[in-house]
Amino acid sequence: MRIGDAAAAAGMTPRALRYYEQRGLVTARRTPSGHRMYDEEDIRRLRVVRELRDAGLTVGDVRAFAHLLRTVPADGVPDLLPQAPRSGACSTVEVVARRRLADLDARIARLSLLRARLAARLGEPEAHGGEPAAEVTEPAETGGTGRAGADSGPLFRLETGPAPDGRALRV
């Protein structure tokens, strides 16, 4: 099947399918006229990639064990942890998944710190969900810089003067 049909069958856009092809997660065969052609195995593989991405893994993570994607059962992605201890095939997946989980935990901690800091500047004593606000300290791994990464969200331009409700904004 052609790229549009394959993308629809895999639950993604043709652009995403081309991106995964560029990253080596799937290889299309070409017709004599140069059109990409995909079969059912390609669709199954693309669905696995989509499920792994939905689980929080990056394309780079999936590429680390792309050679194992053909072994994933047709009925979906199983748990990422090996069922049999010391299984060589699953150990790569487990290492990658645990590294991604640690990265997500670090991002959550950093975002929680940023949220607490901003809430404190706004005079909000409580954290989201009614829990006491976290103490605003620098995480050890940032070296005390407290800088957010490029993925920290949009930038806002602050205007001088009182807030619309008349309260002063402490910055």
Coordinates of C-alpha atoms in Angstrom, one line a residue:
M1 CA 0.0 0.0 0.0
R2 CA 1.1 3.6 -0.6
I3 CA 2.2 6.0 2.1
G4 CA -1.2 7.7 2.8
D5 CA -3.0 4.3 3.3
A6 CA -0.1 3.0 5.3
A7 CA 0.0 6.0 7.6
A8 CA -3.8 5.9 8.1
A9 CA -3.6 2.1 8.9
A10 CA -0.8 2.8 11.4
G11 CA -2.7 5.7 13.0
M12 CA -0.3 8.5 12.0
T13 CA 0.3 11.1 9.3
P14 CA 2.3 10.5 6.1
R15 CA 4.8 13.1 7.4
A16 CA 5.3 11.1 10.6
L17 CA 5.8 7.9 8.6
R18 CA 8.4 9.6 6.4
Y19 CA 10.2 10.9 9.6
Y20 CA 10.3 7.4 11.1
E21 CA 11.6 6.1 7.7
Q22 CA 14.4 8.8 7.8
R23 CA 15.3 7.7 11.3
G24 CA 15.6 4.0 10.2
L25 CA 12.6 2.7 12.1
V26 CA 10.9 1.4 8.9
T27 CA 12.2 0.9 5.4
A28 CA 9.9 1.4 2.4
R29 CA 10.2 -0.5 -0.8
R30 CA 9.9 1.6 -3.9
T31 CA 7.9 1.0 -7.1
P32 CA 9.7 1.5 -10.4
S33 CA 8.2 5.0 -10.5
G34 CA 9.7 5.7 -7.0
H35 CA 6.6 5.6 -4.9
R36 CA 6.9 4.2 -1.4
M37 CA 5.2 0.9 -0.8
Y38 CA 4.4 -0.7 2.6
D39 CA 3.1 -4.1 3.6
E40 CA 1.4 -5.4 6.7
E41 CA 4.7 -6.0 8.6
D42 CA 5.6 -2.4 8.1
I43 CA 2.2 -1.3 9.5
R44 CA 2.7 -3.6 12.5
R45 CA 6.1 -2.1 13.1
L46 CA 4.8 1.5 12.8
R47 CA 2.1 0.7 15.3
V48 CA 4.7 -0.6 17.7
V49 CA 6.7 2.6 17.3
R50 CA 3.6 4.7 17.9
E51 CA 2.8 2.7 21.1
L52 CA 6.3 3.1 22.4
R53 CA 6.3 6.8 21.6
D54 CA 2.9 7.1 23.4
A55 CA 4.5 5.3 26.4
G56 CA 7.0 8.2 26.7
L57 CA 10.0 6.9 24.8
T58 CA 11.7 9.2 22.3
V59 CA 12.6 8.3 18.7
G60 CA 16.2 8.0 19.8
D61 CA 15.2 5.5 22.5
V62 CA 13.3 3.4 20.0
R63 CA 16.2 3.5 17.6
A64 CA 18.4 2.0 20.3
F65 CA 16.5 -1.2 20.0
A66 CA 14.9 -0.9 16.6
H67 CA 16.4 -4.3 15.6
L68 CA 14.1 -5.9 18.2
L69 CA 10.9 -4.4 16.8
R70 CA 10.2 -7.3 14.5
T71 CA 10.0 -9.6 17.6
V72 CA 7.2 -7.6 19.2
P73 CA 3.9 -9.6 19.1
A74 CA 1.3 -8.4 16.6
D75 CA -1.3 -7.8 19.4
G76 CA 0.7 -4.9 20.9
V77 CA 3.7 -3.9 22.9
P78 CA 4.2 -6.1 26.0
D79 CA 5.6 -4.8 29.3
L80 CA 9.1 -3.4 28.7
L81 CA 10.6 -5.3 31.6
P82 CA 12.0 -8.8 30.8
Q83 CA 9.8 -11.8 31.8
A84 CA 12.9 -14.0 32.0
P85 CA 15.8 -12.6 34.0
R86 CA 19.0 -11.9 32.1
S87 CA 17.2 -12.0 28.8
G88 CA 19.6 -10.4 26.3
A89 CA 16.9 -9.1 24.0
C90 CA 14.9 -7.3 26.8
S91 CA 17.9 -6.0 28.7
T92 CA 18.5 -3.3 26.1
V93 CA 14.9 -2.3 26.2
E94 CA 14.9 -2.2 30.0
V95 CA 18.0 -0.1 30.1
V96 CA 16.6 2.4 27.6
A97 CA 13.2 2.5 29.4
R98 CA 14.7 3.0 32.8
R99 CA 16.9 5.8 31.5
R100 CA 13.9 7.5 30.0
L101 CA 12.0 7.1 33.2
A102 CA 14.8 8.7 35.2
D103 CA 14.9 11.6 32.7
L104 CA 11.1 12.1 33.1
D105 CA 11.4 12.1 36.9
A106 CA 14.2 14.7 36.6
R107 CA 12.0 16.9 34.3
I108 CA 9.0 16.6 36.7
A109 CA 11.2 17.6 39.6
R110 CA 12.6 20.6 37.7
L111 CA 9.1 21.7 36.6
S112 CA 7.8 21.3 40.2
L113 CA 10.6 23.5 41.4
L114 CA 9.9 26.1 38.7
R115 CA 6.2 26.0 39.5
A116 CA 6.9 26.4 43.3
R117 CA 9.2 29.3 42.6
L118 CA 6.7 31.1 40.4
A119 CA 3.8 30.4 42.8
A120 CA 5.9 31.9 45.6
R121 CA 6.6 35.0 43.5
L122 CA 2.8 35.4 43.0
G123 CA 2.2 35.0 46.7
E124 CA 0.5 31.6 46.4
P125 CA 1.2 29.7 49.6
E126 CA -0.3 26.4 48.4
A127 CA 1.0 24.1 45.6
H128 CA -1.4 22.7 43.0
G129 CA -3.8 20.2 44.5
G130 CA -4.0 21.9 47.9
E131 CA -0.7 20.5 49.2
P132 CA 1.8 22.7 50.9
A133 CA 4.1 24.5 48.6
A134 CA 7.5 22.8 48.1
E135 CA 10.5 24.5 49.5
V136 CA 12.2 26.4 46.7
T137 CA 15.8 25.1 46.5
E138 CA 18.1 24.5 43.6
P139 CA 18.5 20.9 42.5
A140 CA 22.1 19.6 42.9
E141 CA 22.4 18.6 39.3
T142 CA 21.8 22.1 37.9
G143 CA 24.8 23.5 39.7
G144 CA 22.6 26.2 41.3
T145 CA 21.7 27.9 38.0
G146 CA 18.0 27.2 38.2
R147 CA 17.7 27.7 34.5
A148 CA 14.9 26.0 32.6
G149 CA 15.6 24.2 29.4
A150 CA 14.3 24.9 25.9
D151 CA 11.3 22.6 26.7
S152 CA 10.2 24.6 29.7
G153 CA 7.3 26.3 27.9
P154 CA 6.5 29.7 26.3
L155 CA 8.1 32.9 27.2
F156 CA 6.0 35.7 28.6
R157 CA 6.7 39.4 28.3
L158 CA 5.9 41.3 31.5
E159 CA 4.4 44.7 31.4
T160 CA 5.2 47.1 34.2
G161 CA 2.3 48.4 36.3
P162 CA -0.3 46.8 38.5
A163 CA -2.1 43.6 37.6
P164 CA -5.6 44.0 36.3
D165 CA -7.0 43.2 39.8
G166 CA -4.9 46.0 41.3
R167 CA -2.4 43.7 43.1
A168 CA 1.3 44.3 42.6
L169 CA 3.3 41.6 40.9
R170 CA 6.4 40.7 42.9
V171 CA 9.2 39.7 40.5

